[in-house]
mmCIF file of C-alpha atoms and ligand atoms in Angstrom:
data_model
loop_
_atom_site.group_PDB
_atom_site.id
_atom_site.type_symbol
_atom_site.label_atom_id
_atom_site.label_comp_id
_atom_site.label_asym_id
_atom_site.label_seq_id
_atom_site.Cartn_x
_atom_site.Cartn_y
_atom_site.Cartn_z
ATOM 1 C CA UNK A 181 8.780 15.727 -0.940
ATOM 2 C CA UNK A 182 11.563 13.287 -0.311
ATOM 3 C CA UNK A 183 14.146 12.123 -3.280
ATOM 4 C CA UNK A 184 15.286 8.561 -2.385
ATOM 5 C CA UNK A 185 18.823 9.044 -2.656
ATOM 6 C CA UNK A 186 21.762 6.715 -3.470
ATOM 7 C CA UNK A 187 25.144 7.248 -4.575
ATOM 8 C CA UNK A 188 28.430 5.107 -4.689
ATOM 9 C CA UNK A 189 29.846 6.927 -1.774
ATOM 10 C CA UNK A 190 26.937 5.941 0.490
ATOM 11 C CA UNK A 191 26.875 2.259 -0.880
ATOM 12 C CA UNK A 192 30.034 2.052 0.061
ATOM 13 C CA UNK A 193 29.428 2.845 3.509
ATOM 14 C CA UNK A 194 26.353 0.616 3.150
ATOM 15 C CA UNK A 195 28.277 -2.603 2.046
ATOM 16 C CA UNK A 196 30.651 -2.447 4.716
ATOM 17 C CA UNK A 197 27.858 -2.205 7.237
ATOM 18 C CA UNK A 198 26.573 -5.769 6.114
ATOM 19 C CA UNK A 199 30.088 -7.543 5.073
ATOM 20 C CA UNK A 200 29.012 -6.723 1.299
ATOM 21 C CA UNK A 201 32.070 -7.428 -0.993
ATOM 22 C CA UNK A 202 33.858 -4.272 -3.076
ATOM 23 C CA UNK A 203 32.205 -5.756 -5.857
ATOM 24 C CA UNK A 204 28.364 -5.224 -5.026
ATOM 25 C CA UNK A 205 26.724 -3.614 -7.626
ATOM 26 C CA UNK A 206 22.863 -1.634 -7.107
ATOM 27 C CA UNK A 207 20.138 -1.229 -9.476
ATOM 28 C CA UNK A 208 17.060 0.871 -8.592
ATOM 29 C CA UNK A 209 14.120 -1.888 -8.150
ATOM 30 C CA UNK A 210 10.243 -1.139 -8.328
ATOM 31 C CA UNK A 211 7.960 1.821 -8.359
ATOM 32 C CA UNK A 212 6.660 2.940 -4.792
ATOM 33 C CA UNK A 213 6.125 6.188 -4.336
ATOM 34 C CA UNK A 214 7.640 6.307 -0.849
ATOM 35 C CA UNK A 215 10.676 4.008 0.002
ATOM 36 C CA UNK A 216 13.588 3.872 -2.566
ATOM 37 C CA UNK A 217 14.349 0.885 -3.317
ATOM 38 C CA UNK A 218 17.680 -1.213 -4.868
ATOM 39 C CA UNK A 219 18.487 -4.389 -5.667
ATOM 40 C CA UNK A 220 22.131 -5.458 -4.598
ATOM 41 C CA UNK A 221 24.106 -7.855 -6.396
ATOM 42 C CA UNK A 222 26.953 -9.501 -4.566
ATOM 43 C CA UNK A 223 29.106 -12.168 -5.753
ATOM 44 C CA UNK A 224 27.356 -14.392 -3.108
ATOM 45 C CA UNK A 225 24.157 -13.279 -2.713
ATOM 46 C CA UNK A 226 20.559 -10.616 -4.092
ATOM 47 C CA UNK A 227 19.451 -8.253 -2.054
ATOM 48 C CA UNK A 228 17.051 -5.638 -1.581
ATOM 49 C CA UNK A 229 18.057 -2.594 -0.161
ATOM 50 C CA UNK A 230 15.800 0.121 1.227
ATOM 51 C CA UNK A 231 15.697 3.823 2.440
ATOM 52 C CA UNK A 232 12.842 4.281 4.350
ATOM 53 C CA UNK A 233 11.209 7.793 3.762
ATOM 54 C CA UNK A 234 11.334 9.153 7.266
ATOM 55 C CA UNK A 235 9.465 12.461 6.660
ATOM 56 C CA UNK A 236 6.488 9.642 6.244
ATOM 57 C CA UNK A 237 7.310 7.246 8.420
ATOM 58 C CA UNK A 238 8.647 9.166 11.307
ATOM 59 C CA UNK A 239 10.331 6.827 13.534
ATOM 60 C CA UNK A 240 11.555 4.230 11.299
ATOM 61 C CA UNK A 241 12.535 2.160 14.218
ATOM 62 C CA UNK A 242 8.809 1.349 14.828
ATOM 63 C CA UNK A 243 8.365 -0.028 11.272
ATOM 64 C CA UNK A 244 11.705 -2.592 11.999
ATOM 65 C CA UNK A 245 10.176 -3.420 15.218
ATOM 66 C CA UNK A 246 6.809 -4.161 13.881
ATOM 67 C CA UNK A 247 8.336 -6.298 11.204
ATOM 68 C CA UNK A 248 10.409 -8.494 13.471
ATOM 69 C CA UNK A 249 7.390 -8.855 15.870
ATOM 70 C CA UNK A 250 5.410 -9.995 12.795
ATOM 71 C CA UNK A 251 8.865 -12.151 11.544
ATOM 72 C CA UNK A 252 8.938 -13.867 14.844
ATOM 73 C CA UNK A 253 5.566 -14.842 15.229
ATOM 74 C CA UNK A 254 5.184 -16.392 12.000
ATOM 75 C CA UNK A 255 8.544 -18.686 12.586
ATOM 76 C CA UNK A 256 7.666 -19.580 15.164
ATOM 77 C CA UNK A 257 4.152 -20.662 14.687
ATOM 78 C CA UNK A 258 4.155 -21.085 10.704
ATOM 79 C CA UNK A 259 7.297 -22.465 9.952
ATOM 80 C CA UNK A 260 6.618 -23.351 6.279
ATOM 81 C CA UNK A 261 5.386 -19.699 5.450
ATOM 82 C CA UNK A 262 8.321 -18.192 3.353
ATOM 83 C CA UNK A 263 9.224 -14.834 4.204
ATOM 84 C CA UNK A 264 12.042 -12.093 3.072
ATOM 85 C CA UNK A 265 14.044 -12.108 6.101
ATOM 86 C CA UNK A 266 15.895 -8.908 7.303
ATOM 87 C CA UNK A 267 19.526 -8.873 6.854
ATOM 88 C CA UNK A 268 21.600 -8.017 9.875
ATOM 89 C CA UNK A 269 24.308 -6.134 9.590
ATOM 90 C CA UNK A 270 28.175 -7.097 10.773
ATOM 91 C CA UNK A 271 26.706 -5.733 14.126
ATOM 92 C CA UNK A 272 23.403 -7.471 13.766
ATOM 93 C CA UNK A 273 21.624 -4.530 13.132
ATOM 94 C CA UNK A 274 18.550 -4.500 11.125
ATOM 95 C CA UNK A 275 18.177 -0.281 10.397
ATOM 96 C CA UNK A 276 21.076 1.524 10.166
ATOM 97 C CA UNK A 277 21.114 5.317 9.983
ATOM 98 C CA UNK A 278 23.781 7.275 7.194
ATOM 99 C CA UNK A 279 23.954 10.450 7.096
ATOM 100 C CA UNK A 280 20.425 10.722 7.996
ATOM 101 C CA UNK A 281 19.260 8.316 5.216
ATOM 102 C CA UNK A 282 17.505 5.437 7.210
ATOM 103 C CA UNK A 283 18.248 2.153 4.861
ATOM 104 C CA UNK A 284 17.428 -2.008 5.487
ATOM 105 C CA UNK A 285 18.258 -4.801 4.032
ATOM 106 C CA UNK A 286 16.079 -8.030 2.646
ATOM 107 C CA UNK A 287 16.714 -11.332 1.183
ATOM 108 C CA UNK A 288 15.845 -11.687 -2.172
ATOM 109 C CA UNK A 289 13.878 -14.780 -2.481
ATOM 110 C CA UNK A 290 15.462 -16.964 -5.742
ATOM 111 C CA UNK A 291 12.693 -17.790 -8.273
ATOM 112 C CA UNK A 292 10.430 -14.922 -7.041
ATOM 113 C CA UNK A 293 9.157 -12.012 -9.000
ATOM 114 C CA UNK A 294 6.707 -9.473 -9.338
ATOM 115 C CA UNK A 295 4.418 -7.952 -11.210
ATOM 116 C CA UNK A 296 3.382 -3.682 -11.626
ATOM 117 C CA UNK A 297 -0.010 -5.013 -13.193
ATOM 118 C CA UNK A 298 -2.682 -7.110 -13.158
ATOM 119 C CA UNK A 299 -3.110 -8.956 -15.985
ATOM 120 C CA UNK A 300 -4.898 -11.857 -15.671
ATOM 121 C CA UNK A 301 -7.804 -13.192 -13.353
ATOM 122 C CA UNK A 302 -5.398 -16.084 -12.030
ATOM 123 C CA UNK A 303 -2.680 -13.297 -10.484
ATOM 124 C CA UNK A 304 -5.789 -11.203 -8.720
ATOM 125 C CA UNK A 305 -7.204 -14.729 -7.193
ATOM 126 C CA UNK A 306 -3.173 -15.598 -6.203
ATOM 127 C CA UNK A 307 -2.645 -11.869 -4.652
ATOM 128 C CA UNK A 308 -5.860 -12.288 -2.856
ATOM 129 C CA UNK A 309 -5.351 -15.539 -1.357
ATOM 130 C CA UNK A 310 -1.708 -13.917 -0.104
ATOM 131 C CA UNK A 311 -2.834 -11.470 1.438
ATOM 132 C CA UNK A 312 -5.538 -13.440 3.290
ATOM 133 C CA UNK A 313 -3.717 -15.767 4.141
ATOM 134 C CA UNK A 314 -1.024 -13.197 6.216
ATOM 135 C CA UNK A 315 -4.576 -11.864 8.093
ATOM 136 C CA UNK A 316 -5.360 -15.688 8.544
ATOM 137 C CA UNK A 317 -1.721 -16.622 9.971
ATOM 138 C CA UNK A 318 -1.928 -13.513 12.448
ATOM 139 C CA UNK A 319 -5.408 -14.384 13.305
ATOM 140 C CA UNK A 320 -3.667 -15.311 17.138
ATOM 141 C CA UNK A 321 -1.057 -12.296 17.206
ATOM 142 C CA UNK A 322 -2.049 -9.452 19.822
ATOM 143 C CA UNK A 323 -3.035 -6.906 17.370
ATOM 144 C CA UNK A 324 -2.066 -4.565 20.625
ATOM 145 C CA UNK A 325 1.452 -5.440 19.478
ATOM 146 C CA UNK A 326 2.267 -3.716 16.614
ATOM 147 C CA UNK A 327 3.189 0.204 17.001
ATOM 148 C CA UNK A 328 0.970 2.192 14.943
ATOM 149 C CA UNK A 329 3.379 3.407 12.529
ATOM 150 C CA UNK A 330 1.330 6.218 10.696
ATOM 151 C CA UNK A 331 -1.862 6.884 12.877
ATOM 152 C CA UNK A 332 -4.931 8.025 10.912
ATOM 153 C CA UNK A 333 -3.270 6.512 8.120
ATOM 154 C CA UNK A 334 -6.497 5.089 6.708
ATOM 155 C CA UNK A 335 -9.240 7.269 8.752
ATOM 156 C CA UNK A 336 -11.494 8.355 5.937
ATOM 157 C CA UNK A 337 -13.119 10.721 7.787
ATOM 158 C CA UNK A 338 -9.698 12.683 8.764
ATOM 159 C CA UNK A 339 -9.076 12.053 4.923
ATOM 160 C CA UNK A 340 -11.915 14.169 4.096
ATOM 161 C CA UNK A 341 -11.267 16.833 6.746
ATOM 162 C CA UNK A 342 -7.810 17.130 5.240
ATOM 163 C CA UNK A 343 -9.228 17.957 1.824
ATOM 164 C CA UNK A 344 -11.665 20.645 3.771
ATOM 165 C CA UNK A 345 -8.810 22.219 5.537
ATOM 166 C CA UNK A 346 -6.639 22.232 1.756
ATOM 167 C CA UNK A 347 -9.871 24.140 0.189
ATOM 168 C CA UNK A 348 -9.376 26.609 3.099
ATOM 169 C CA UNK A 349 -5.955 27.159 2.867
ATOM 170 C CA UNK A 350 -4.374 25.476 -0.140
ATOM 171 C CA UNK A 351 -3.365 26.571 -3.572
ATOM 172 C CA UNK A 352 -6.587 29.362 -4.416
ATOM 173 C CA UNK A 353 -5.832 28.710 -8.294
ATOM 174 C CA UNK A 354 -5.233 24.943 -8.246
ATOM 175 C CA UNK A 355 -8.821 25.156 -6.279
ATOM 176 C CA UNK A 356 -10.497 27.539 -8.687
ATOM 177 C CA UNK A 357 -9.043 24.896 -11.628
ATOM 178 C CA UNK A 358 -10.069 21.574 -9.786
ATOM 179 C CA UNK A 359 -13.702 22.770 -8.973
ATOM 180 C CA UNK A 360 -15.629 19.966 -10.812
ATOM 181 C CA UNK A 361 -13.200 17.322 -9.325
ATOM 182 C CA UNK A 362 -14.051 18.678 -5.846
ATOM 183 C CA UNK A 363 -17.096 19.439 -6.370
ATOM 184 C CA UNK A 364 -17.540 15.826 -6.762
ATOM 185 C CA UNK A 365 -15.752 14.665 -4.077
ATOM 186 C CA UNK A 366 -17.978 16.718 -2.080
ATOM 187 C CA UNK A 367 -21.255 14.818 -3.807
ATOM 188 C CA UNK A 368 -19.602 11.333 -2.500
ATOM 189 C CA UNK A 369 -19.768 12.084 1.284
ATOM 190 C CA UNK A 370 -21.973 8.988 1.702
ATOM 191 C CA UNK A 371 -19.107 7.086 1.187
ATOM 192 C CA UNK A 372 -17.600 8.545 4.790
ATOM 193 C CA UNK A 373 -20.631 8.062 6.491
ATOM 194 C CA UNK A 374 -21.167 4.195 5.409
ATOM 195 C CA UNK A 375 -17.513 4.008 6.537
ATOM 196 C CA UNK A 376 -18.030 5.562 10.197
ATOM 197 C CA UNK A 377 -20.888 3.165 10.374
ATOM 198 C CA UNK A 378 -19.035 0.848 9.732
ATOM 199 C CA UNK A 379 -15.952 1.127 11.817
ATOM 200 C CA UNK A 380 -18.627 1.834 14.680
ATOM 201 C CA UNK A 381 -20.352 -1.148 14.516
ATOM 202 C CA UNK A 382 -19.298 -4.055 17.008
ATOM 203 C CA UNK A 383 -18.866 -7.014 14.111
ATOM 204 C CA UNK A 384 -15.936 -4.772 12.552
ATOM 205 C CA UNK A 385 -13.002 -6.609 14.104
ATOM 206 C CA UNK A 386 -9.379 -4.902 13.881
ATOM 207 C CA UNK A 387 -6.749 -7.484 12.573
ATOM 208 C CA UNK A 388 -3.600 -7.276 11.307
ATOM 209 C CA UNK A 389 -3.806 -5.597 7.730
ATOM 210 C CA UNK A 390 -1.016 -4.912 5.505
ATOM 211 C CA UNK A 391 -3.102 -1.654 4.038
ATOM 212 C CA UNK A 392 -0.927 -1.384 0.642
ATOM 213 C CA UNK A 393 -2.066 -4.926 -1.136
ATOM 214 C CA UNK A 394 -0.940 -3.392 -4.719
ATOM 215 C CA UNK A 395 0.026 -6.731 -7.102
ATOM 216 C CA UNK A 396 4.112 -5.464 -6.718
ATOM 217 C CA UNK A 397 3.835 -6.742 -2.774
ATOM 218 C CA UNK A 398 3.278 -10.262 -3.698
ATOM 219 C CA UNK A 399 5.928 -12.426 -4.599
ATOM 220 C CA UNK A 400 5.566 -15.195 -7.322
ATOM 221 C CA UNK A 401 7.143 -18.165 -8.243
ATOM 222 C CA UNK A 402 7.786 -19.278 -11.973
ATOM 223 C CA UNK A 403 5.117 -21.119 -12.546
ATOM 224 C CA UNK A 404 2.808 -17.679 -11.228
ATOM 225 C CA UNK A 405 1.689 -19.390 -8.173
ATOM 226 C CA UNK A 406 1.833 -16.513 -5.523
ATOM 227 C CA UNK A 407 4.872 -17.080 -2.832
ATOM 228 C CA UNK A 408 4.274 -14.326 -0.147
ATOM 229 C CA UNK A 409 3.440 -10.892 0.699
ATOM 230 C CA UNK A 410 6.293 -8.043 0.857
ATOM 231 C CA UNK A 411 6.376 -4.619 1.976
ATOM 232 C CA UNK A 412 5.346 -4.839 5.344
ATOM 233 C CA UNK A 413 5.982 -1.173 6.680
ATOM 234 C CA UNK A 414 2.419 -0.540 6.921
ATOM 235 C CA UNK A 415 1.295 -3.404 8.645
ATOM 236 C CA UNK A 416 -0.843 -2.206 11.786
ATOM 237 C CA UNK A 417 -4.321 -3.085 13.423
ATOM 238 C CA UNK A 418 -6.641 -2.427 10.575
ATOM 239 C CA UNK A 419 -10.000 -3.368 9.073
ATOM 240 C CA UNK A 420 -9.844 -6.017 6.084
ATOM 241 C CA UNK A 421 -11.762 -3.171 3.904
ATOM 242 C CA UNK A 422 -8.284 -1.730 4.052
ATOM 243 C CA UNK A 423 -6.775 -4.649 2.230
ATOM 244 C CA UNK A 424 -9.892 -6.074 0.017
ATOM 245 C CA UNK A 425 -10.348 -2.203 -1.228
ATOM 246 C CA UNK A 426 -7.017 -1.541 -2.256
ATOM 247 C CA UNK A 427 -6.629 -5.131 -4.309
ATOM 248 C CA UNK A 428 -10.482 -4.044 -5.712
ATOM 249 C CA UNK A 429 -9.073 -0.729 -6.625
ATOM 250 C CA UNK A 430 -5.757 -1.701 -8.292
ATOM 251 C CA UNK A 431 -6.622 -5.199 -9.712
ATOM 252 C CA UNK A 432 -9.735 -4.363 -11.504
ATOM 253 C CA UNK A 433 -8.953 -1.525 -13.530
ATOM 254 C CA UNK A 434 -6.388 -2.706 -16.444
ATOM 255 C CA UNK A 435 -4.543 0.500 -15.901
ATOM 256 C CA UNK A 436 -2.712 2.278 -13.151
ATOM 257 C CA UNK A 437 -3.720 5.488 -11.202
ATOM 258 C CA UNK A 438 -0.628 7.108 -13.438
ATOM 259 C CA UNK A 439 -2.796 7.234 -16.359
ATOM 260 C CA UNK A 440 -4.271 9.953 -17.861
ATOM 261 C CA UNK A 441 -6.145 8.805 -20.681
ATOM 262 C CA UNK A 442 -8.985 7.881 -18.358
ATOM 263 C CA UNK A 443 -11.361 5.752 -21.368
ATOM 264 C CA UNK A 444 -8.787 3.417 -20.656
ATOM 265 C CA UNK A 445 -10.380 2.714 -17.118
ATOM 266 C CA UNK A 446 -12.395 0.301 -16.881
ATOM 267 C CA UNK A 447 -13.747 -2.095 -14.810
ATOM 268 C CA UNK A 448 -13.488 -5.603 -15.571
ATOM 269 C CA UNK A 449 -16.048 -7.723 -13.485
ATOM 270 C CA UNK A 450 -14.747 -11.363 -13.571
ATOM 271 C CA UNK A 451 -11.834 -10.054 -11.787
ATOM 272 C CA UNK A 452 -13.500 -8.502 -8.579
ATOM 273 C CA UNK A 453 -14.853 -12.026 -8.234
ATOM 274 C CA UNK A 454 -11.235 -13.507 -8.747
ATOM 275 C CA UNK A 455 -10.317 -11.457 -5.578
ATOM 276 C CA UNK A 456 -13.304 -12.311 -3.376
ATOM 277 C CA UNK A 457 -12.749 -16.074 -4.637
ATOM 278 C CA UNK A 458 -8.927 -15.841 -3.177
ATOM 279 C CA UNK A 459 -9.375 -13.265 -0.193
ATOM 280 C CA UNK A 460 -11.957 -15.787 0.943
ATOM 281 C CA UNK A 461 -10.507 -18.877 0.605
ATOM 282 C CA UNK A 462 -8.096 -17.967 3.530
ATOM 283 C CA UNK A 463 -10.586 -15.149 5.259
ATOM 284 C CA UNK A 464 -14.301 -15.863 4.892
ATOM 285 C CA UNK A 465 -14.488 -18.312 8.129
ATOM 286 C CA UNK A 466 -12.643 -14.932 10.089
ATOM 287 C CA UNK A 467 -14.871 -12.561 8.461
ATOM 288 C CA UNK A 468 -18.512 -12.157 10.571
ATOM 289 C CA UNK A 469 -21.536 -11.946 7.780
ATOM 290 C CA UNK A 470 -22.138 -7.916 8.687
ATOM 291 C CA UNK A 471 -18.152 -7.564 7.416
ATOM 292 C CA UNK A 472 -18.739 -10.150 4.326
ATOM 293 C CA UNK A 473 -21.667 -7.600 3.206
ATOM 294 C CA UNK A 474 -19.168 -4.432 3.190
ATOM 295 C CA UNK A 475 -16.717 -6.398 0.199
ATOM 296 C CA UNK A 476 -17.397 -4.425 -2.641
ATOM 297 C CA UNK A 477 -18.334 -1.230 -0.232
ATOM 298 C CA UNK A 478 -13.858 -1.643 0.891
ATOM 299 C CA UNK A 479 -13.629 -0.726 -2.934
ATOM 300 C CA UNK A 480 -15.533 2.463 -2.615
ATOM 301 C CA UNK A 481 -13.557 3.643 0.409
ATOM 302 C CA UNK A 482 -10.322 2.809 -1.101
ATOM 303 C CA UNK A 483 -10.806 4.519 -4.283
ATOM 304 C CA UNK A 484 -12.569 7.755 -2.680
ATOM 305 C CA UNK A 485 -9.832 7.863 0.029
ATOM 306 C CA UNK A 486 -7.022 8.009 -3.086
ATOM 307 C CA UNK A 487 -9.338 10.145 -5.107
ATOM 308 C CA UNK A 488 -8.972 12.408 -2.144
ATOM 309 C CA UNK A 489 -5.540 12.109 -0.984
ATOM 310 C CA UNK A 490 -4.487 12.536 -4.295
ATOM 311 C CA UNK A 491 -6.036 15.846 -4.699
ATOM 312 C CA UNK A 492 -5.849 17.323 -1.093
ATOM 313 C CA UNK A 493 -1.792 17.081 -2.339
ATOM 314 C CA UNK A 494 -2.700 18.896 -5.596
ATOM 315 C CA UNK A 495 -4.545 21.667 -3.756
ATOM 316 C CA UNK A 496 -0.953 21.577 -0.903
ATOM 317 C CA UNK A 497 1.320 22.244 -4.193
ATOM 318 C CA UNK A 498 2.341 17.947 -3.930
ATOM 319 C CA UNK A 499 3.894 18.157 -0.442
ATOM 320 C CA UNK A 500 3.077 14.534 0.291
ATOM 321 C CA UNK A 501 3.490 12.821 -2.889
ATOM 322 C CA UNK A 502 5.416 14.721 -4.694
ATOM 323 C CA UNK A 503 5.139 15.127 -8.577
ATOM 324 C CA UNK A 504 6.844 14.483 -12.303
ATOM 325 C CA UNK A 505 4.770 17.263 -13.687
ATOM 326 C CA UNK A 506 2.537 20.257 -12.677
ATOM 327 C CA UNK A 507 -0.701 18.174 -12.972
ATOM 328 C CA UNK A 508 0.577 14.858 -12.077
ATOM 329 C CA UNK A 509 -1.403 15.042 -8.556
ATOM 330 C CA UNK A 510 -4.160 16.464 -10.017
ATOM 331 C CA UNK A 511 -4.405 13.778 -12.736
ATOM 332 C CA UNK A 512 -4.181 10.874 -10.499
ATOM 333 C CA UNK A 513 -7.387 12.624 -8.603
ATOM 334 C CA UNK A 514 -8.871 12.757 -11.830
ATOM 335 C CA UNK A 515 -8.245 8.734 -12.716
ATOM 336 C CA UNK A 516 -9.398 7.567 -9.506
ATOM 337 C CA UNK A 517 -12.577 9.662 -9.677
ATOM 338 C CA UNK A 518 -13.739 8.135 -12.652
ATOM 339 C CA UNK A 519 -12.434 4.619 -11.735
ATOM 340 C CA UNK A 520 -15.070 5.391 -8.707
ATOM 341 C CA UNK A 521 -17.720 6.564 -11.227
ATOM 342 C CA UNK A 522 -16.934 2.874 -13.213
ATOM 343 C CA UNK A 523 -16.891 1.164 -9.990
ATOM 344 C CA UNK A 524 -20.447 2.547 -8.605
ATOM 345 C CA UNK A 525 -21.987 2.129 -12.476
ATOM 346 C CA UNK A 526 -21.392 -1.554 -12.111
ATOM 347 C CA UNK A 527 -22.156 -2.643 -8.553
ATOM 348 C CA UNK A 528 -24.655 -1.373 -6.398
ATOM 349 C CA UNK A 529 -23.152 -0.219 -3.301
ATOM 350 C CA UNK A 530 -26.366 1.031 -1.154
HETATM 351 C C1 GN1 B 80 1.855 5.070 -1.498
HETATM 352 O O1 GN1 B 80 4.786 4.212 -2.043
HETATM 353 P P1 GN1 B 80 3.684 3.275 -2.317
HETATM 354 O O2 GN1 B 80 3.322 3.272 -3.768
HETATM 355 O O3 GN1 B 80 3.946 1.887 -1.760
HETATM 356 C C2 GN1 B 80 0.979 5.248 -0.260
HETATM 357 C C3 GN1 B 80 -0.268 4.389 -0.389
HETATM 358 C C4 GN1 B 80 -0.998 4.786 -1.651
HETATM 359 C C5 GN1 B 80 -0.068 4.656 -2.862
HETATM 360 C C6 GN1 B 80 -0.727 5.190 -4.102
HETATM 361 C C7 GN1 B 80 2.742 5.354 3.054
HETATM 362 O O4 GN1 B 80 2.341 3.765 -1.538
HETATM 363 O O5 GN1 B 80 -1.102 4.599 0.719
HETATM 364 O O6 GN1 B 80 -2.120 3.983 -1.832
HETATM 365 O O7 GN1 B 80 1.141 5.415 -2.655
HETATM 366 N N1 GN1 B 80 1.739 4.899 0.928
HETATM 367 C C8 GN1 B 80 1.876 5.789 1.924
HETATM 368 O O8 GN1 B 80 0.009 4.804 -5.202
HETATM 369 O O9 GN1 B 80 1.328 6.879 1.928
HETATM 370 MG MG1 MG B 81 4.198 0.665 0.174
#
């Protein structure tokens, strides 16, 4: 488990790194479950200051690399796109390293804000046509560039031979406790095989996918039109399942994965079609028909994948995630499980 940590000594430090005044002030900023983040006020400027989990993302110098591969290739090619430009430091560094806390720096964009939930069909269709759009830019970017920050990261069938391996050797009374839960995991296995046929099939092209589309990675601007796409330490060759599953799996549902009194999940319909409306406006000429025909199947395999990352953690006593509460991992198993059982009641996935 890793505790983003901040304190005025290390600011300090941190300020004088970038030419930050005495006066900078932080704020924590979001709610990812991996990076801390902080806003930084300075008499001058907003920023957004990050430490970059490095028990996740091992070599966080691959992540800054991919981003200013990415960075460059959009200036230069889409000047208009607005993007959140990494700050350099007095040495022009973009990462710097403090006593072993890895931290970077971004322009906060004026106007801009963002949201922690969908509420209306108008943000899904504005989130979606975002995130297309960054696939659409890329569409000439040599996928071959980008460093493949966490490999396997979304390999469903590694994801379900990490739950096997945690019912062999993981927690024998969380298991004994969480028996229905995996039980039906186990029932769902379909979902892995329609996957591997579909990775293994020709038409499924690898582009560049951001593969963590939740609503707080898009900017907006005041009047709610969407601005950009942040967050782009996961950014590697992916399929656009990745993306289309996880905006299907976190836009739909009026309620997060945090909550636990699951007959609030529900699925409302008009917004799936709000995010196929935006994703393809900027995607569906890039998309071949045999990838068009696996849109609602991305929201399967997004929601089984959590349903089982969530609870492979529960059953390794919350080594990845981490937890507020004994059950926390558990419960977040439990949500996503029935948002799947929601999900499958209303569209017909076979
Ligand atoms: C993690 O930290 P955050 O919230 O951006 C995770 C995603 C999960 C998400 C679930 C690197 O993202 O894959 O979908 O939690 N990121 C990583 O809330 O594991
Ligand atoms: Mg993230």
């Amino acid at each position: 488990m890793y505790f983003a940590f901040m304190n005025e000594q290390l600011f300090r430090k941190i300020c004088v790194a970038y030419g930050w005044s005495e006066h900078a002030l932080y704020e924590p900023l979001g709610s990812g479950l991996i990076n801390g983040t902080w806003k930084v006020i300075t008499e001058k400027n907003v920023y957004v200051l990050q430490a970059v989990n490095n028990q996740i993302f091992k070599e966080p110098k691959l992540i800054d690399e991919n981003i200013k591969a990415v960075t460059k290739f959009i200036s230069t090619n889409h000047a208009d796109y607005l993007f959140p430009a990494l700050i350099q430091t007095t040495t022009g560094k973009t990462l710097i390293e403090s006593a072993g806390v890895w931290l970077r720096a971004f322009a906060f964009i004026d106007g801009t804000k963002t949201f922690t939930t969908v509420n209306t069909k108008q943000q899904a269709f504005e989130a979606a046509y975002q995130f297309g759009k960054f696939t659409a830019l890329l569409h000439d970017f040599n996928t071959a560039e980008l460093h493949i920050v966490l490999p396997d990261f979304h390999n469903l069938s590694l994801r379900y031979h990490q739950f096997k391996e945690a019912l062999q050797h993981g927690n024998s009374k969380r298991i004994n406790e969480a028996k229905e839960a995996i039980a039906f995991l186990q029932s769902q296995q379909y979902i892995v095989e329609k996957w591997t046929e579909f990775i293994n099939n020709k038409e499924a092209k690898l582009r560049v996918t951001h593969h963590d589309t939740k609503i707080s990675n898009v900017l907006f601007d005041e009047a709610n039109k969407g601005v950009c796409i942040i967050d782009l330490d996961t950014i590697m060759p992916g399929y656009f399942i990745s993306d289309v599953g996880d905006m299907l799996r976190t836009y739909v549902c009026p309620v997060s994965e945090e909550v636990t009194d699951f007959d609030k999940i529900i699925i409302r319909k008009d917004f799936v079609q709000a995010i196929q409306d935006g994703y393809f406006s900027t995607m569906k000429n890039e998309l071949s028909s045999f990838e068009q025909d696996y849109f609602y199947f991305a929201c399967a395999f997004m929601i089984y994948m959590q349903a089982l990352r969530f609870l492979t953690d529960y059953l390794n006593n919350d080594v990845y995630y981490g937890c507020k509460y004994e059950l926390h991992n558990y419960n977040r198993a439990l949500n996503q499980i029935r948002l799947l059982e929601n999900f499958q009641s209303v569209v017909s996935l076979i």
